[in-house]
Amino acid sequence: CRFSQMLHPIFEEASNVIKEEYPDKNQVVFARVDCDQHSDIAQRYRISKYPTLKLFRNGMMMKREYRGQRSVTAIADYIRQQKSNPIREVQDLEEISSLDRSRRNIVGYFEQKDSDNYRTFERVANILHDDCVFLSAFGAISKAERFSGDNIIYKPPGENAPDMVYLGSLTNFDLVYAWTQDKCVPLVREITFENGEELTEEGLPFLILFHMKDDLESLEKFQQEVARQLIGEKGTINFLHADCDKFRHPLLHIQKTPADCPVIAIDSFRHMYVFPDFSDLSIPGKLKQFVLDLHSGKLHREFHHGPDPTDVAPGQPIQDLASSPPESSFQKLAPSEHRYTLLREKDEL
């Protein structure tokens, strides 16, 4: 790969620069993988374009890969930025009352910084700092909030949104991470031109609500039904919402325009499938069945061959469709060598 060969000396020089600043091998490790020789590693981390630069923390691959300039300075600066402390230490509890409540805030109250509890909190913050704002208070400053010992509080967006308290073990990284991730990463996320590729690389199909930017009512209904019907499918499909005006091109793939919004569709990275009618959203089990039909292959099968025999009323002929379902709108962002990209669409706006 010519581009991999071009990056090789730059990557190596960047590693030498960082090694001088962080000589302890436990601080930063640069590594490279020959994916021809180790295809199992490439497959495990869904690597399909080269060269790819991935960041790992505590053995976990981060969602956001490095997409900055391929230069020694840029890569070294990126590592320095990643080494910066993701937790802001507050000096007065008044700072907590003036937090930006449009953000998701996680606040840890600890007796001392040199403790196992805080080290767990620090590890979690290092992984999720792009999704939440992390703050900490220690000693006398935090004493009023430590009436039952060290604790972690989640302050969700919204001035009147109630706080949530972590009730598990503070030294159990897996428990703290799972709780914090659940609070920091919304069940329904917005897809944009900036994060489209990142979301695609998670490898899960998309269930997308296309809505007008100011149509918050439809978004709230979608969020409620996803939480009610599909919470058990969280690891099998990504729940997203998109601005109809910005994503006109994907709508065209399913013969829709912004005037038709709100529209719900699944993008499997092969084809797009449209939920029959947004007004059916509140029918118990309707949205869940739509997702289950994707997993079972029913959506794909019916697009090619018409309704399954079990879904056809007696005497009704089975339609044989010659055309395929609409192609995926985001497949180019997934590992692929064709289809248009969101970036191109962004340039056209």
Coordinates of C-alpha atoms in Angstrom, one line a residue:
C1 CA 0.0 0.0 0.0
R2 CA 1.7 3.2 -1.2
F3 CA 0.0 5.4 1.4
S4 CA 1.1 3.0 4.2
Q5 CA 4.6 3.2 2.9
M6 CA 4.4 7.0 2.9
L7 CA 3.1 7.1 6.5
H8 CA 5.6 4.5 7.9
P9 CA 8.6 6.9 8.4
I10 CA 6.3 9.7 9.7
F11 CA 4.7 7.4 12.2
E12 CA 8.1 6.1 13.3
E13 CA 9.5 9.6 13.8
A14 CA 6.4 10.7 15.7
S15 CA 6.9 7.7 18.0
N16 CA 10.6 8.8 18.6
V17 CA 9.4 12.3 19.5
I18 CA 6.8 11.0 22.0
K19 CA 9.3 8.5 23.4
E20 CA 11.6 11.4 24.5
E21 CA 8.7 13.1 26.2
Y22 CA 7.2 10.0 27.8
P23 CA 10.1 7.5 28.2
D24 CA 8.0 5.3 30.5
K25 CA 6.6 2.5 28.3
N26 CA 3.5 2.4 30.4
Q27 CA 2.6 5.9 29.3
V28 CA 2.4 5.6 25.5
V29 CA 3.0 2.7 23.1
F30 CA 3.2 3.1 19.3
A31 CA 2.6 -0.1 17.4
R32 CA 2.0 -1.2 13.8
V33 CA 0.3 -4.2 12.4
D34 CA 0.9 -5.8 9.0
C35 CA -2.7 -6.7 8.1
D36 CA -1.6 -9.1 5.3
Q37 CA 0.3 -11.1 7.9
H38 CA -2.3 -10.6 10.7
S39 CA -5.6 -10.6 9.0
D40 CA -7.3 -11.9 12.2
I41 CA -6.3 -8.7 14.0
A42 CA -7.6 -6.5 11.1
Q43 CA -10.9 -8.4 11.1
R44 CA -11.3 -8.2 14.9
Y45 CA -11.1 -4.4 14.8
R46 CA -12.9 -4.0 11.5
I47 CA -9.9 -2.5 9.6
S48 CA -10.5 -2.4 5.9
K49 CA -8.8 0.8 4.7
Y50 CA -5.1 1.5 4.9
P51 CA -3.4 3.0 6.7
T52 CA -5.7 3.3 9.7
L53 CA -4.6 4.8 13.0
K54 CA -6.6 3.6 16.1
L55 CA -6.2 4.7 19.7
F56 CA -6.5 2.2 22.5
R57 CA -6.9 3.0 26.2
N58 CA -6.7 0.4 28.9
G59 CA -6.9 -2.3 26.2
M60 CA -10.1 -0.8 24.7
M61 CA -10.3 0.6 21.2
M62 CA -11.7 4.1 21.1
K63 CA -14.6 4.9 18.8
R64 CA -12.8 7.8 17.2
E65 CA -9.8 7.0 15.1
Y66 CA -7.1 9.5 14.2
R67 CA -8.1 11.5 11.1
G68 CA -5.7 14.4 11.5
Q69 CA -2.8 15.4 9.3
R70 CA -0.3 12.7 8.5
S71 CA 2.7 14.6 9.8
V72 CA 5.1 14.1 12.7
T73 CA 4.0 17.4 14.4
A74 CA 0.2 16.6 14.0
I75 CA 0.5 13.1 15.3
A76 CA 2.7 14.1 18.3
D77 CA 0.3 17.0 19.1
Y78 CA -2.6 14.5 19.0
I79 CA -0.8 12.3 21.6
R80 CA 0.0 15.2 23.8
Q81 CA -3.7 16.2 23.7
Q82 CA -4.7 12.7 24.6
K83 CA -2.4 12.7 27.6
S84 CA -3.9 15.8 29.0
N85 CA -6.1 15.4 32.1
P86 CA -9.7 14.9 31.0
I87 CA -11.0 15.8 34.5
R88 CA -11.4 19.4 35.7
E89 CA -10.8 19.8 39.4
V90 CA -13.2 22.2 41.1
Q91 CA -12.0 24.4 43.9
D92 CA -15.5 25.4 45.1
L93 CA -18.8 23.6 45.0
E94 CA -20.3 26.9 43.6
E95 CA -18.7 25.8 40.3
I96 CA -21.0 22.8 40.2
S97 CA -24.1 25.0 40.4
S98 CA -22.9 27.0 37.3
L99 CA -22.2 24.0 35.0
D100 CA -23.3 24.2 31.4
R101 CA -26.5 22.1 31.6
S102 CA -26.7 21.7 27.9
R103 CA -23.9 19.1 28.3
R104 CA -23.7 15.8 30.1
N105 CA -21.7 16.2 33.3
I106 CA -20.2 13.5 35.5
V107 CA -19.0 14.8 38.9
G108 CA -16.9 12.7 41.3
Y109 CA -16.5 13.6 45.0
F110 CA -13.5 11.9 46.6
E111 CA -11.8 12.1 50.0
Q112 CA -8.4 12.1 48.3
K113 CA -6.9 11.9 44.8
D114 CA -4.5 9.1 45.7
S115 CA -7.1 6.4 46.0
D116 CA -8.4 3.4 44.1
N117 CA -11.8 5.0 43.7
Y118 CA -10.4 8.1 42.0
R119 CA -8.1 5.9 39.8
T120 CA -11.1 4.1 38.5
F121 CA -12.9 7.4 37.8
E122 CA -9.8 8.6 36.0
R123 CA -9.7 5.5 33.7
V124 CA -13.3 5.9 32.8
A125 CA -12.9 9.7 32.1
N126 CA -10.0 9.0 29.8
I127 CA -12.2 6.8 27.7
L128 CA -15.4 8.8 27.7
H129 CA -14.2 12.4 27.8
D130 CA -15.4 13.1 24.3
D131 CA -19.0 12.2 25.4
C132 CA -19.2 13.8 28.8
V133 CA -17.7 16.6 30.9
F134 CA -15.8 15.1 33.9
L135 CA -15.2 17.1 37.1
S136 CA -13.9 16.1 40.5
A137 CA -13.7 17.6 44.0
F138 CA -11.5 16.4 46.9
G139 CA -11.1 16.6 50.7
A140 CA -12.8 19.4 52.5
I141 CA -14.3 20.9 49.3
S142 CA -16.2 17.6 48.6
K143 CA -17.1 16.7 52.2
A144 CA -20.6 18.0 52.0
E145 CA -21.3 15.6 49.1
R146 CA -19.6 12.6 50.8
F147 CA -22.0 12.0 53.6
S148 CA -22.0 8.2 52.7
G149 CA -18.5 8.1 51.3
D150 CA -16.9 8.8 47.9
N151 CA -19.6 9.0 45.1
I152 CA -20.2 9.8 41.5
I153 CA -23.1 11.9 40.3
Y154 CA -24.5 12.3 36.7
K155 CA -26.0 15.6 35.9
P156 CA -28.0 15.2 32.7
P157 CA -28.8 18.0 30.2
G158 CA -31.6 20.3 31.2
E159 CA -31.8 22.9 34.0
N160 CA -34.4 20.9 35.9
A161 CA -33.3 17.4 35.1
P162 CA -32.7 15.3 38.3
D163 CA -29.3 14.1 39.2
M164 CA -28.5 10.4 39.2
V165 CA -26.2 8.7 41.7
Y166 CA -23.9 5.7 40.9
L167 CA -24.7 3.0 43.5
G168 CA -22.2 0.3 42.6
S169 CA -18.6 -0.4 43.7
L170 CA -16.3 2.5 42.9
T171 CA -13.3 0.2 42.5
N172 CA -15.0 -2.0 39.9
F173 CA -13.9 -0.5 36.6
D174 CA -16.4 -2.6 34.5
L175 CA -19.4 -1.4 36.6
V176 CA -18.4 2.2 36.7
Y177 CA -17.6 2.3 33.0
A178 CA -20.9 0.6 32.0
W179 CA -22.9 3.0 34.2
T180 CA -21.0 6.1 32.9
Q181 CA -21.2 5.0 29.3
D182 CA -25.0 4.5 29.6
K183 CA -25.3 8.1 30.9
C184 CA -22.8 9.7 28.5
V185 CA -23.7 8.1 25.2
P186 CA -27.3 8.8 24.3
L187 CA -29.5 5.9 23.2
V188 CA -30.5 7.9 20.1
R189 CA -27.6 9.8 18.7
E190 CA -27.5 12.5 15.9
I191 CA -25.7 11.6 12.7
T192 CA -23.8 14.4 11.1
F193 CA -21.3 14.9 8.3
E194 CA -18.6 15.0 10.9
N195 CA -19.4 11.7 12.8
G196 CA -21.0 9.7 10.0
E197 CA -17.8 7.7 9.2
E198 CA -17.2 7.1 12.9
L199 CA -20.7 5.8 13.5
T200 CA -20.4 3.5 10.4
E201 CA -17.1 2.0 11.7
E202 CA -19.0 0.7 14.7
G203 CA -20.2 -1.9 12.3
L204 CA -23.9 -1.9 13.2
P205 CA -26.9 -1.1 10.9
F206 CA -28.7 2.2 11.4
L207 CA -32.2 2.8 12.5
I208 CA -32.6 6.5 11.5
L209 CA -35.3 9.1 12.1
F210 CA -35.2 11.8 9.5
H211 CA -36.8 14.9 10.9
M212 CA -36.8 18.6 10.4
K213 CA -34.4 20.3 12.8
D214 CA -37.1 22.2 14.7
D215 CA -39.4 19.1 14.9
L216 CA -38.4 18.1 18.4
E217 CA -41.8 16.5 19.0
S218 CA -41.2 13.7 16.5
L219 CA -37.7 13.2 17.9
E220 CA -39.0 12.9 21.4
K221 CA -41.6 10.3 20.3
F222 CA -38.9 8.3 18.5
Q223 CA -36.6 8.4 21.5
Q224 CA -39.4 7.2 23.8
E225 CA -40.4 4.3 21.5
V226 CA -36.8 3.3 21.0
A227 CA -36.3 3.2 24.8
R228 CA -39.6 1.4 25.3
Q229 CA -39.4 -1.2 22.5
L230 CA -35.8 -1.6 21.5
I231 CA -33.6 -1.2 24.6
G232 CA -32.7 -4.9 24.3
E233 CA -31.4 -4.3 20.7
K234 CA -28.9 -1.7 21.7
G235 CA -25.9 -3.9 20.8
T236 CA -27.3 -5.0 17.4
I237 CA -28.3 -1.7 15.8
N238 CA -27.5 2.0 16.1
F239 CA -30.4 4.4 16.9
L240 CA -29.9 7.7 15.1
H241 CA -31.6 10.9 14.0
A242 CA -30.7 13.1 11.1
D243 CA -31.6 16.6 9.8
C244 CA -33.9 16.2 6.7
D245 CA -32.6 19.3 5.1
K246 CA -28.9 18.2 5.4
F247 CA -29.5 14.6 4.4
R248 CA -31.7 15.1 1.3
H249 CA -29.6 12.7 -0.7
P250 CA -30.3 9.7 1.6
L251 CA -34.0 10.6 1.5
L252 CA -33.9 10.5 -2.3
H253 CA -32.6 6.9 -2.1
I254 CA -36.0 6.0 -0.5
Q255 CA -38.0 8.2 -2.8
K256 CA -38.6 10.8 0.0
T257 CA -38.1 14.5 0.3
P258 CA -37.9 16.8 3.4
A259 CA -41.7 17.4 2.8
D260 CA -42.3 13.8 3.7
C261 CA -40.5 14.0 7.1
P262 CA -40.6 12.6 9.7
V263 CA -39.5 9.4 8.1
I264 CA -38.0 6.3 9.8
A265 CA -35.7 4.0 7.8
I266 CA -33.1 1.2 8.3
D267 CA -29.8 1.4 6.5
S268 CA -28.2 -2.1 6.6
F269 CA -25.2 -0.8 4.5
R270 CA -26.5 -2.9 1.7
H271 CA -30.0 -1.4 1.3
M272 CA -32.4 1.0 2.9
Y273 CA -35.8 -0.1 4.2
V274 CA -38.6 2.4 5.1
F275 CA -40.8 2.1 8.1
P276 CA -44.4 2.1 6.7
D277 CA -45.8 5.1 8.4
F278 CA -44.4 7.4 11.2
S279 CA -47.9 7.4 12.8
D280 CA -47.6 3.7 13.4
L281 CA -44.7 4.4 15.8
S282 CA -46.8 4.2 18.9
I283 CA -48.4 0.9 18.0
P284 CA -47.0 -1.5 20.6
G285 CA -44.3 -3.7 19.1
K286 CA -44.4 -2.2 15.6
L287 CA -41.0 -0.6 15.6
K288 CA -39.4 -3.6 17.3
Q289 CA -40.9 -5.9 14.7
F290 CA -39.4 -3.7 12.0
V291 CA -35.9 -4.2 13.5
L292 CA -36.5 -7.9 14.1
D293 CA -37.5 -8.3 10.4
L294 CA -34.1 -6.8 9.5
H295 CA -32.2 -9.3 11.6
S296 CA -34.3 -12.3 10.3
G297 CA -33.7 -11.2 6.6
K298 CA -37.4 -10.7 6.1
L299 CA -37.0 -7.1 4.9
H300 CA -34.5 -8.0 2.3
R301 CA -36.4 -11.1 1.2
E302 CA -39.7 -9.2 0.8
F303 CA -38.1 -6.4 -1.2
H304 CA -37.0 -9.0 -3.7
H305 CA -39.9 -11.4 -3.7
G306 CA -42.9 -9.6 -2.2
P307 CA -44.7 -10.4 1.1
D308 CA -43.9 -13.7 2.8
P309 CA -46.7 -16.3 2.2
T310 CA -47.7 -16.1 5.9
D311 CA -48.3 -12.3 5.5
V312 CA -50.6 -12.6 2.4
A313 CA -54.3 -12.8 2.8
P314 CA -56.0 -15.9 1.4
G315 CA -56.4 -15.6 -2.4
Q316 CA -54.0 -12.6 -2.6
P317 CA -51.2 -13.2 -5.2
I318 CA -47.6 -13.0 -4.0
Q319 CA -45.9 -10.1 -5.8
D320 CA -42.6 -10.9 -7.5
L321 CA -40.5 -7.7 -7.4
A322 CA -37.8 -7.4 -10.1
S323 CA -36.1 -4.4 -8.5
S324 CA -33.9 -4.4 -5.5
P325 CA -34.5 -2.3 -2.4
P326 CA -32.9 1.2 -2.4
E327 CA -29.1 1.1 -2.0
S328 CA -27.5 2.1 1.2
S329 CA -26.8 5.8 1.7
F330 CA -23.8 5.3 4.0
Q331 CA -22.1 2.3 2.5
K332 CA -19.2 4.3 1.2
L333 CA -18.5 5.3 4.8
A334 CA -18.4 1.7 5.7
P335 CA -15.7 -0.5 4.2
S336 CA -16.4 -0.3 0.5
E337 CA -14.9 0.8 -2.7
H338 CA -18.0 2.4 -4.2
R339 CA -21.1 4.5 -3.4
Y340 CA -21.1 8.2 -2.8
T341 CA -19.8 9.8 0.4
L342 CA -21.4 12.1 2.9
L343 CA -18.3 14.3 2.4
R344 CA -19.2 14.8 -1.2
E345 CA -22.8 15.7 -0.3
K346 CA -21.4 18.2 2.3
D347 CA -19.4 19.9 -0.5
E348 CA -22.5 20.2 -2.6
L349 CA -24.5 22.0 0.1

